Amino acid sequence: MAALDDPSSYGGPLKEIVYENTYITGPNGYGPRAQFRVADVQAILRAVLRERMEKQQYDPVKAAHISKHIAEDLREKVKALGCERHKLVIQVTLGQKAGQATRIASRCLWDTSTDGFASEHYENETMYCVCQVFAVYFE
Amino acid sequence: MDDAASVPDETGFVADEVTAIVKEAVDGVLAAEAYNEQMVGRWTSNCLEGCVKRLVALGKPYKYIVTCTIMQKTGAGLHTAASAYYDTATDGSRTIRWENKSMYAITTVFALAA
């Protein structure tokens, strides 16, 4: 008689896992930590920018790496805040200061009650950096 | 009997469609304009409104985030990086670069399935 955990006793293909309905319609239902908290995210942005950009001079090769690292770093730190129901989009723009003018704008089409964004900027003598974090609730 | 297995392609994120839409929107606003400090605010708003309107007209069940950067050409360097935490099977992003003699316009569209 085949044991219960003998693979040959399984019949047919693996069944798709069906999750039970949680009946929770918004991030509020998951507790206070699940809400997107703008102030906390802004504090993280400020800390990361200051740490990465202080005393740096603009260098075209390094700047490419710095911007990528900042984006990845921010993604991990914001994920660690605990908004598990939100998808995150982080955009980092790093530019050299050469007397030019730049304008960065964004528009979002989302549900204002559940989604949000945070943005911070940092500058030193040779360069400036603007970070934007967007969080979109996923049902 | 209907063939339930044939899912229409249009419900996914089609990056080329989005590129065409954004190019059209930005061309419509910035073609043949020279960089002008007072007008930049209006230009970014118009580009973004044009993009969002056209994206919505696609009729797909997506939430959109559109970012536009307009920079004057002075030889300065600019780096943009983006990282995201989303479902790569249903969501996507696209960055479109546009330039003329006096400025650059960099537009990024993120589409996230609702």
XYZ file of N, CA and C in Angstrom:
759
model
N 0.848 -1.199 0.000
C 0.000 0.000 0.000
C 0.873 1.235 0.000
N 0.674 2.131 -0.934
C 1.541 3.312 -1.069
C 1.351 4.245 0.118
N 2.474 4.804 0.613
C 2.400 5.763 1.730
C 1.736 7.035 1.242
N 1.190 7.782 2.196
C 0.448 8.980 1.804
C 1.330 10.001 1.098
N 2.617 10.045 1.491
C 3.451 11.067 0.876
C 4.280 10.498 -0.274
N 3.900 9.367 -0.798
C 4.583 8.793 -1.950
C 4.143 9.555 -3.193
N 5.087 10.143 -3.963
C 4.702 10.947 -5.132
C 3.888 10.165 -6.146
N 4.083 8.860 -6.204
C 3.348 8.114 -7.226
C 1.868 8.028 -6.897
N 1.493 8.385 -5.654
C 0.081 8.319 -5.313
C -0.659 9.593 -5.698
N 0.089 10.639 -6.096
C -0.584 11.863 -6.535
C -1.156 11.610 -7.912
N -2.372 12.045 -8.132
C -2.966 11.828 -9.445
C -3.098 13.103 -10.227
N -2.660 13.111 -11.454
C -2.922 14.236 -12.339
C -2.016 15.428 -12.079
N -2.222 16.533 -12.778
C -1.372 17.723 -12.641
C -1.644 18.435 -11.316
N -0.716 19.314 -10.918
C -0.861 20.055 -9.663
C -2.089 20.936 -9.735
N -2.829 21.012 -8.629
C -4.019 21.862 -8.624
C -3.602 23.297 -8.358
N -4.300 24.231 -9.003
C -4.015 25.647 -8.787
C -4.488 26.026 -7.390
N -3.664 26.802 -6.665
C -4.054 27.200 -5.306
C -5.105 28.277 -5.397
N -6.204 28.103 -4.686
C -7.283 29.096 -4.690
C -7.282 29.757 -3.323
N -7.133 31.102 -3.311
C -7.098 31.821 -2.038
C -8.505 32.197 -1.623
N -8.746 32.148 -0.320
C -10.061 32.554 0.173
C -10.189 34.049 0.106
N -11.415 34.503 -0.016
C -11.703 35.922 -0.091
C -11.434 36.580 1.267
N -10.715 37.701 1.247
C -10.463 38.369 2.538
C -11.548 39.393 2.853
N -12.334 39.790 1.856
C -13.384 40.809 2.009
C -12.832 42.152 2.461
N -11.550 42.382 2.268
C -10.961 43.679 2.633
C -10.863 44.500 1.357
N -11.433 45.700 1.370
C -11.504 46.457 0.122
C -10.439 47.532 -0.009
N -9.735 47.857 1.068
C -8.738 48.923 0.935
C -7.594 48.671 1.885
N -6.517 49.468 1.751
C -5.366 49.220 2.617
C -5.684 49.411 4.102
N -6.735 50.171 4.455
C -7.077 50.368 5.862
C -7.366 49.042 6.545
N -7.933 48.133 5.800
C -8.310 46.852 6.396
C -7.118 46.025 6.854
N -5.941 46.349 6.321
C -4.768 45.565 6.674
C -4.032 46.129 7.866
N -4.551 47.177 8.472
C -3.888 47.713 9.652
C -3.196 49.032 9.346
N -2.793 49.778 10.391
C -2.213 51.109 10.170
C -0.889 51.056 9.418
N -0.138 49.958 9.533
C 1.165 49.923 8.869
C 1.032 49.814 7.354
N -0.115 49.334 6.905
C -0.258 49.107 5.469
C -0.550 50.373 4.678
N -0.908 51.456 5.362
C -1.157 52.711 4.664
C 0.159 53.299 4.189
N 0.109 54.023 3.057
C 1.319 54.659 2.553
C 1.541 55.947 3.339
N 2.612 55.997 4.128
C 2.836 57.161 4.988
C 3.873 58.075 4.346
N 3.414 59.219 3.859
C 4.283 60.117 3.099
C 5.444 60.619 3.947
N 5.159 60.990 5.190
C 6.213 61.589 6.026
C 7.352 60.599 6.270
N 7.004 59.336 6.521
C 8.058 58.344 6.769
C 8.909 58.148 5.525
N 8.250 58.084 4.374
C 8.996 57.862 3.140
C 9.885 59.061 2.845
N 9.395 60.270 3.117
C 10.219 61.463 2.872
C 11.448 61.456 3.767
N 11.278 61.009 5.010
C 12.436 60.949 5.917
C 13.490 59.995 5.363
N 13.015 58.844 4.836
C 13.950 57.887 4.240
C 14.661 58.500 3.050
N 13.911 59.203 2.195
C 14.498 59.813 0.996
C 15.594 60.789 1.399
N 15.273 61.640 2.361
C 16.253 62.655 2.773
C 17.519 61.989 3.296
N 17.346 60.947 4.134
C 18.522 60.281 4.716
C 19.375 59.629 3.631
N 18.738 58.921 2.704
C 19.504 58.220 1.663
C 20.232 59.206 0.765
N 19.539 60.281 0.368
C 20.166 61.265 -0.516
C 21.367 61.906 0.149
N 21.179 62.297 1.416
C 22.279 62.977 2.105
C 23.484 62.045 2.202
N 23.213 60.784 2.534
C 24.299 59.823 2.712
C 25.047 59.576 1.405
N 24.300 59.486 0.286
C 24.939 59.131 -0.978
C 25.586 60.300 -1.689
N 25.067 61.519 -1.439
C 25.492 62.628 -2.273
C 26.405 63.614 -1.572
N 26.531 63.502 -0.263
C 27.334 64.496 0.441
C 28.771 64.423 -0.029
N 29.391 65.577 -0.293
C 30.810 65.654 -0.649
C 31.141 64.909 -1.941
N 30.166 64.688 -2.819
C 30.465 64.064 -4.096
C 30.603 65.145 -5.152
N 31.533 64.925 -6.086
C 31.651 65.831 -7.224
C 31.007 65.152 -8.409
N 30.508 65.921 -9.372
C 29.871 65.303 -10.522
C 30.912 64.616 -11.392
N 30.688 63.363 -11.678
C 31.566 62.609 -12.572
C 30.642 61.767 -13.442
N 30.715 61.901 -14.774
C 29.701 61.240 -15.623
C 29.613 59.734 -15.407
N 30.748 59.081 -15.175
C 30.698 57.628 -15.000
C 30.115 57.279 -13.645
N 30.624 57.971 -12.620
C 30.140 57.643 -11.274
C 28.676 57.990 -11.110
N 28.262 59.093 -11.726
C 26.884 59.547 -11.535
C 25.898 58.501 -12.019
N 26.223 57.817 -13.098
C 25.325 56.770 -13.601
C 25.160 55.689 -12.538
N 26.282 55.306 -11.912
C 26.204 54.263 -10.871
C 25.483 54.755 -9.643
N 25.785 56.000 -9.244
C 25.150 56.534 -8.030
C 23.642 56.545 -8.196
N 23.153 56.995 -9.353
C 21.701 57.097 -9.507
C 21.065 55.716 -9.453
N 21.736 54.724 -10.077
C 21.166 53.370 -10.021
C 21.142 52.843 -8.599
N 22.243 53.070 -7.871
C 22.310 52.562 -6.497
C 21.281 53.237 -5.610
N 21.091 54.547 -5.818
C 20.101 55.261 -5.008
C 18.723 54.663 -5.257
N 18.406 54.401 -6.528
C 17.080 53.863 -6.852
C 16.876 52.503 -6.184
N 17.896 51.652 -6.276
C 17.728 50.316 -5.682
C 17.660 50.382 -4.163
N 18.507 51.218 -3.589
C 18.530 51.392 -2.138
C 17.170 51.856 -1.631
N 16.616 52.863 -2.313
C 15.315 53.406 -1.911
C 14.243 52.338 -2.004
N 14.303 51.538 -3.073
C 13.275 50.531 -3.242
C 13.295 49.563 -2.071
N 14.506 49.124 -1.667
C 14.578 48.173 -0.555
C 14.102 48.805 0.747
N 14.518 50.094 0.971
C 14.149 50.717 2.251
C 12.647 50.974 2.322
N 12.041 51.404 1.206
C 10.607 51.690 1.262
C 9.820 50.389 1.392
N 10.321 49.327 0.752
C 9.643 48.033 0.902
C 9.664 47.624 2.357
N 10.805 47.882 3.041
C 10.955 47.466 4.432
C 10.021 48.204 5.372
N 9.434 49.349 4.906
C 8.501 50.085 5.757
C 7.243 49.288 6.061
N 6.896 48.364 5.147
C 5.775 47.481 5.468
C 4.496 47.685 4.696
N 4.505 48.493 3.596
C 3.269 48.609 2.823
C 3.243 47.461 1.830
N 2.797 46.282 2.292
C 2.892 45.118 1.424
C 1.891 45.121 0.302
N 0.819 45.899 0.415
C -0.208 45.896 -0.607
C 0.044 46.931 -1.689
N 1.181 47.632 -1.629
C 1.433 48.680 -2.620
C 2.546 48.285 -3.566
N 2.311 48.576 -4.859
C 3.375 48.435 -5.844
C 4.153 49.739 -5.800
N 5.465 49.670 -5.988
C 6.282 50.880 -5.859
C 6.960 51.228 -7.170
N 7.056 52.517 -7.439
C 7.815 53.000 -8.593
C 8.711 54.106 -8.063
N 10.014 53.971 -8.289
C 10.947 54.992 -7.782
C 11.694 55.577 -8.965
N 11.733 56.896 -9.036
C 12.453 57.551 -10.127
C 13.480 58.503 -9.529
N 14.726 58.386 -10.003
C 15.809 59.224 -9.491
C 16.403 59.990 -10.662
N 16.515 61.303 -10.539
C 17.110 62.108 -11.602
C 18.297 62.849 -11.016
N 19.468 62.642 -11.625
C 20.690 63.250 -11.105
C 21.266 64.101 -12.220
N 21.533 65.373 -11.951
C 22.037 66.210 -13.028
C 23.210 67.051 -12.593
N 23.993 67.487 -13.573
C 25.132 68.355 -13.324
C 24.646 69.794 -13.318
N 25.227 70.604 -12.446
C 24.807 72.006 -12.414
C 25.649 72.798 -13.397
N 25.024 73.304 -14.429
C 25.789 74.079 -15.411
C 25.018 75.316 -15.818
N 24.271 75.864 -14.918
C 23.543 77.094 -15.210
C 22.309 76.879 -16.051
N 21.920 75.597 -16.245
C 20.717 75.396 -17.066
C 19.512 75.300 -16.149
N 18.349 75.386 -16.763
C 17.117 75.248 -16.003
C 16.501 73.898 -16.346
N 15.913 73.262 -15.358
C 15.267 71.960 -15.584
C 13.923 71.972 -14.937
N 12.949 71.319 -15.546
C 11.639 71.225 -14.925
C 11.227 69.760 -14.922
N 10.873 69.243 -13.765
C 10.445 67.845 -13.667
C 9.012 67.856 -13.173
N 8.112 67.234 -13.933
C 6.699 67.229 -13.549
C 6.158 65.825 -13.732
N 5.096 65.502 -13.023
C 4.492 64.189 -13.213
C 2.988 64.270 -13.040
N 2.299 63.354 -13.730
C 0.844 63.275 -13.600
C 0.521 61.818 -13.351
N -0.462 61.556 -12.498
C -0.799 60.170 -12.226
C -2.298 59.970 -12.355
N -2.638 58.800 -12.873
C -4.044 58.460 -12.985
C -4.246 57.291 -12.030
N -4.762 57.596 -10.836
C -4.919 56.534 -9.844
C -6.037 56.879 -8.873
N -6.171 56.056 -7.863
C -7.209 56.251 -6.870
C -6.602 57.056 -5.722
N -7.018 58.303 -5.552
C -6.343 59.168 -4.573
C -6.534 58.714 -3.132
N -7.534 57.888 -2.865
C -7.726 57.492 -1.467
C -6.745 56.405 -1.042
N -6.206 55.628 -1.979
C -5.318 54.534 -1.587
C -3.873 54.718 -2.045
N -3.656 55.567 -3.054
C -2.309 55.681 -3.620
C -1.692 57.007 -3.222
N -0.347 57.072 -3.310
C 0.297 58.327 -2.944
C 1.708 58.401 -3.478
N 2.334 59.555 -3.266
C 3.705 59.722 -3.720
C 4.464 60.570 -2.712
N 5.802 60.490 -2.810
C 6.652 61.340 -1.977
C 7.838 61.759 -2.840
N 8.299 62.986 -2.691
C 9.467 63.381 -3.467
C 10.366 64.295 -2.651
N 11.664 64.215 -2.920
C 12.651 65.014 -2.214
C 13.728 65.425 -3.193
N 14.403 66.524 -2.882
C 15.527 66.903 -3.732
C 16.711 67.254 -2.839
N 17.897 67.168 -3.418
C 19.125 67.459 -2.683
C 20.084 68.089 -3.668
N 20.838 69.099 -3.234
C 21.848 69.637 -4.141
C 23.119 69.984 -3.402
N 24.222 69.923 -4.149
C 25.491 70.428 -3.623
C 26.091 71.341 -4.691
N 27.388 71.641 -4.631
C 27.900 72.680 -5.545
C 27.904 72.241 -7.001
N 28.100 70.933 -7.261
C 28.244 70.544 -8.660
C 27.075 69.747 -9.203
N 26.227 69.230 -8.344
C 25.101 68.477 -8.877
C 23.863 68.522 -7.988
N 22.768 68.092 -8.600
C 21.501 68.090 -7.876
C 20.850 66.736 -8.119
N 19.954 66.361 -7.211
C 19.280 65.062 -7.365
C 17.833 65.188 -6.926
N 16.926 64.618 -7.705
C 15.501 64.653 -7.373
C 15.003 63.209 -7.341
N 14.333 62.825 -6.258
C 13.791 61.455 -6.179
C 12.294 61.505 -6.012
N 11.615 60.597 -6.714
C 10.162 60.523 -6.551
C 9.810 59.067 -6.269
N 8.970 58.856 -5.286
C 8.502 57.507 -4.970
C 6.985 57.510 -5.136
N 6.468 56.597 -5.965
C 5.025 56.484 -6.157
C 4.591 55.131 -5.605
N 3.487 55.096 -4.865
C 2.988 53.828 -4.333
C 1.560 53.654 -4.810
N 1.309 52.506 -5.441
C -0.001 52.239 -6.023
C -0.576 51.008 -5.348
N -1.789 51.113 -4.810
C -2.408 49.991 -4.106
C -2.806 48.902 -5.090
N -2.527 47.697 -4.750
C -2.842 46.566 -5.605
C -3.885 45.706 -4.934
N -5.040 45.535 -5.593
C -6.134 44.778 -4.958
C -5.826 43.298 -4.880
N -19.514 27.548 -30.233
C -19.086 27.847 -28.862
C -17.859 28.734 -28.923
N -17.806 29.726 -28.059
C -16.697 30.671 -28.075
C -15.410 30.008 -27.644
N -14.327 30.402 -28.271
C -13.019 29.866 -27.892
C -12.495 30.671 -26.717
N -12.674 30.141 -25.498
C -12.296 30.922 -24.310
C -10.788 31.067 -24.176
N -10.022 30.230 -24.873
C -8.565 30.285 -24.708
C -7.938 31.457 -25.444
N -8.658 32.068 -26.390
C -8.031 33.155 -27.160
C -8.251 34.473 -26.427
N -7.192 34.955 -25.745
C -7.276 36.236 -25.010
C -6.804 37.333 -25.944
N -7.545 38.432 -26.069
C -7.103 39.501 -26.982
C -5.802 40.134 -26.492
N -4.907 40.450 -27.449
C -3.607 41.004 -27.075
C -3.739 42.358 -26.441
N -4.809 43.091 -26.748
C -4.875 44.494 -26.357
C -4.924 44.696 -24.856
N -5.210 43.677 -24.042
C -5.334 43.949 -22.612
C -3.988 44.008 -21.899
N -2.900 43.651 -22.595
C -1.590 43.746 -21.933
C -0.988 45.119 -22.111
N 0.234 45.288 -21.589
C 0.939 46.566 -21.730
C 1.729 46.499 -23.022
N 1.342 47.271 -24.028
C 2.045 47.255 -25.306
C 2.950 48.474 -25.340
N 4.252 48.239 -25.175
C 5.193 49.354 -25.030
C 5.251 50.231 -26.270
N 5.148 49.620 -27.462
C 5.284 50.431 -28.688
C 4.134 51.392 -28.862
N 2.963 50.941 -28.458
C 1.791 51.811 -28.535
C 2.005 53.041 -27.674
N 2.530 52.785 -26.473
C 2.767 53.875 -25.515
C 3.813 54.840 -26.057
N 4.890 54.307 -26.678
C 5.928 55.178 -27.261
C 5.313 56.087 -28.297
N 4.464 55.504 -29.167
C 3.857 56.315 -30.231
C 2.996 57.417 -29.637
N 2.222 57.066 -28.612
C 1.336 58.053 -27.972
C 2.138 59.201 -27.387
N 3.206 58.871 -26.666
C 3.972 59.919 -25.991
C 4.662 60.810 -27.010
N 5.229 60.200 -28.070
C 5.928 61.007 -29.098
C 4.947 61.993 -29.712
N 3.752 61.499 -29.985
C 2.730 62.347 -30.583
C 2.397 63.512 -29.653
N 2.211 63.187 -28.368
C 1.828 64.230 -27.407
C 2.935 65.271 -27.264
N 4.186 64.828 -27.138
C 5.287 65.777 -26.938
C 5.534 66.599 -28.198
N 5.468 65.948 -29.370
C 5.648 66.686 -30.627
C 4.609 67.767 -30.754
N 3.393 67.419 -30.380
C 2.305 68.376 -30.504
C 2.547 69.643 -29.704
N 3.225 69.496 -28.554
C 3.421 70.671 -27.691
C 4.743 71.380 -27.984
N 5.823 70.587 -28.182
C 7.152 71.208 -28.203
C 7.782 71.378 -29.573
N 7.173 70.821 -30.619
C 7.826 70.896 -31.934
C 8.107 72.347 -32.285
N 9.332 72.629 -32.700
C 9.708 73.965 -33.182
C 9.616 75.063 -32.116
N 9.635 74.707 -30.835
C 9.669 75.748 -29.802
C 11.097 75.886 -29.296
N 11.482 77.101 -28.907
C 12.792 77.278 -28.292
C 12.590 77.345 -26.786
N 13.606 76.963 -26.023
C 13.456 76.925 -24.571
C 13.095 78.315 -24.046
N 12.067 78.353 -23.235
C 11.590 79.622 -22.704
C 11.166 79.397 -21.253
N 11.851 80.085 -20.349
C 11.638 79.871 -18.906
C 10.178 79.997 -18.488
N 9.489 81.001 -19.033
C 8.111 81.235 -18.588
C 7.162 80.162 -19.087
N 7.497 79.580 -20.249
C 6.553 78.646 -20.855
C 6.739 77.217 -20.368
N 7.889 76.914 -19.735
C 8.183 75.507 -19.414
C 7.085 74.861 -18.586
N 6.600 75.610 -17.566
C 5.572 75.040 -16.710
C 4.368 74.611 -17.521
N 3.957 75.508 -18.427
C 2.791 75.205 -19.248
C 3.070 74.025 -20.173
N 4.295 73.979 -20.749
C 4.615 72.887 -21.655
C 4.558 71.540 -20.966
N 5.176 71.463 -19.754
C 5.158 70.161 -19.071
C 3.720 69.763 -18.782
N 2.910 70.724 -18.295
C 1.506 70.377 -18.025
C 0.803 69.889 -19.276
N 0.998 70.609 -20.384
C 0.304 70.206 -21.614
C 0.761 68.849 -22.116
N 2.074 68.605 -22.064
C 2.579 67.286 -22.501
C 1.937 66.194 -21.658
N 1.962 66.401 -20.328
C 1.459 65.363 -19.437
C -0.041 65.153 -19.639
N -0.793 66.250 -19.740
C -2.240 66.095 -19.941
C -2.515 65.359 -21.242
N -1.780 65.714 -22.294
C -1.950 65.037 -23.588
C -1.670 63.553 -23.476
N -0.569 63.198 -22.777
C -0.218 61.779 -22.622
C -1.310 61.041 -21.869
N -1.717 61.611 -20.733
C -2.677 60.891 -19.884
C -4.005 60.714 -20.611
N -4.432 61.771 -21.317
C -5.710 61.659 -22.046
C -5.652 60.528 -23.052
N -4.533 60.465 -23.807
C -4.442 59.439 -24.839
C -4.310 58.050 -24.227
N -3.602 57.953 -23.086
C -3.462 56.646 -22.436
C -4.812 56.151 -21.945
N -5.597 57.069 -21.395
C -6.920 56.686 -20.912
C -7.793 56.237 -22.065
N -7.631 56.882 -23.232
C -8.439 56.528 -24.402
C -8.162 55.105 -24.870
N -7.022 54.517 -24.456
C -6.747 53.137 -24.822
C -7.739 52.177 -24.177
N -8.312 52.610 -23.044
C -9.354 51.810 -22.433
C -8.886 50.585 -21.672
N -7.587 50.555 -21.260
C -7.109 49.368 -20.558
C -7.232 49.561 -19.049
N -7.381 48.472 -18.274
C -7.564 48.594 -16.821
C -6.245 48.847 -16.097
N -5.591 49.979 -16.389
C -4.301 50.273 -15.791
C -4.328 51.594 -15.054
N -3.474 51.689 -14.011
C -3.206 52.982 -13.383
C -1.914 53.475 -14.026
N -1.829 54.770 -14.310
C -0.654 55.305 -15.005
C 0.075 56.318 -14.152
N 1.413 56.302 -14.274
C 2.242 57.349 -13.674
C 3.108 57.864 -14.810
N 2.997 59.160 -15.127
C 3.760 59.731 -16.234
C 4.634 60.847 -15.671
N 5.940 60.780 -15.952
C 6.862 61.817 -15.465
C 7.520 62.474 -16.659
N 7.624 63.805 -16.637
C 8.235 64.496 -17.777
C 9.318 65.432 -17.254
N 10.502 65.371 -17.861
C 11.599 66.275 -17.471
C 11.992 67.073 -18.694
N 11.953 68.395 -18.586
C 12.386 69.242 -19.700
C 13.635 69.974 -19.242
N 14.723 69.833 -20.013
C 15.978 70.465 -19.616
C 16.555 71.256 -20.775
N 17.071 72.423 -20.436
C 17.687 73.289 -21.432
C 19.028 72.700 -21.859
N 19.387 72.866 -23.118
C 20.646 72.295 -23.598
C 21.795 73.245 -23.296
N 22.657 72.844 -22.329
C 23.843 73.672 -22.086
C 25.082 72.789 -21.992
N 24.973 71.540 -22.390
C 26.116 70.656 -22.279
C 26.233 69.982 -20.930
N 25.303 70.234 -20.026
C 25.355 69.584 -18.716
C 24.909 68.138 -18.831
N 25.362 67.313 -17.916
C 24.991 65.897 -17.938
C 23.739 65.659 -17.125
N 22.985 64.635 -17.512
C 21.776 64.290 -16.769
C 21.661 62.776 -16.731
N 21.380 62.224 -15.548
C 21.205 60.781 -15.421
C 19.854 60.515 -14.800
N 19.121 59.542 -15.342
C 17.844 59.165 -14.755
C 17.891 57.686 -14.453
N 17.400 57.295 -13.272
C 17.330 55.875 -12.946
C 15.950 55.616 -12.377
N 15.439 54.424 -12.618
C 14.133 54.096 -12.050
C 14.189 52.669 -11.563
N 13.569 52.418 -10.414
C 13.461 51.034 -9.977
C 12.020 50.855 -9.542
N 11.508 49.644 -9.698
C 10.100 49.465 -9.386
C 9.874 48.102 -8.771
N 8.806 48.034 -8.014
C 8.418 46.785 -7.354
C 7.025 46.499 -7.880
N 6.920 45.779 -8.979
C 5.615 45.471 -9.538
C 5.630 44.092 -10.173
N 4.522 43.708 -10.743
C 4.393 42.387 -11.338
C 4.795 42.485 -12.812
N 5.949 41.922 -13.168
C 6.449 42.123 -14.530
C 5.567 41.459 -15.589
N 4.694 40.544 -15.178
C 3.844 39.898 -16.176
C 2.750 40.840 -16.676
N 2.249 41.729 -15.802
C 1.129 42.574 -16.216
C 1.496 44.045 -16.341
N 2.587 44.469 -15.679
C 2.904 45.899 -15.651
C 4.128 46.195 -16.497
N 4.315 47.467 -16.824
C 5.487 47.802 -17.621
C 5.799 49.273 -17.554
N 6.955 49.635 -18.117
C 7.337 51.045 -18.146
C 8.064 51.328 -19.437
N 8.098 52.606 -19.810
C 8.778 52.996 -21.032
C 9.324 54.401 -20.845
N 10.573 54.648 -21.313
C 11.143 55.999 -21.260
C 11.339 56.473 -22.687
N 10.862 57.673 -22.967
C 10.954 58.200 -24.329
C 11.762 59.490 -24.302
N 12.823 59.538 -25.111
C 13.657 60.753 -25.169
C 13.291 61.552 -26.406
N 13.192 62.849 -26.243
C 12.854 63.726 -27.366
C 13.759 64.928 -27.260
N 14.231 65.445 -28.375
C 15.050 66.659 -28.281
C 14.852 67.544 -29.492
N 15.146 68.824 -29.286
C 15.253 69.722 -30.429
C 16.505 70.564 -30.193
N 16.663 71.683 -30.893
C 17.946 72.417 -30.829
C 18.209 73.012 -29.452
N 17.142 73.312 -28.680
C 17.402 74.049 -27.441
C 17.060 73.288 -26.179
N 16.421 72.138 -26.274
C 16.072 71.422 -25.047
C 15.856 69.926 -25.273
N 15.889 69.230 -24.120
C 15.590 67.799 -24.096
C 14.287 67.605 -23.340
N 13.491 66.603 -23.765
C 12.308 66.242 -22.985
C 12.372 64.737 -22.773
N 12.383 64.316 -21.524
C 12.446 62.881 -21.219
C 11.161 62.519 -20.513
N 10.398 61.617 -21.104
C 9.107 61.239 -20.545
C 9.148 59.774 -20.185
N 8.686 59.446 -18.971
C 8.628 58.045 -18.553
C 7.202 57.710 -18.205
N 6.725 56.567 -18.728
C 5.366 56.127 -18.428
C 5.461 54.807 -17.684
N 4.787 54.706 -16.531
C 4.682 53.443 -15.811
C 3.216 53.037 -15.848
N 2.932 51.803 -16.248
C 1.545 51.345 -16.269
C 1.453 50.183 -15.297
N 0.584 50.315 -14.297
C 0.444 49.279 -13.280
C -0.966 48.745 -13.327
N -1.100 47.432 -13.361
C -2.442 46.840 -13.448
C -3.199 47.112 -12.153
N -4.430 47.563 -12.298
C -5.220 47.906 -11.107
C -5.734 46.661 -10.432
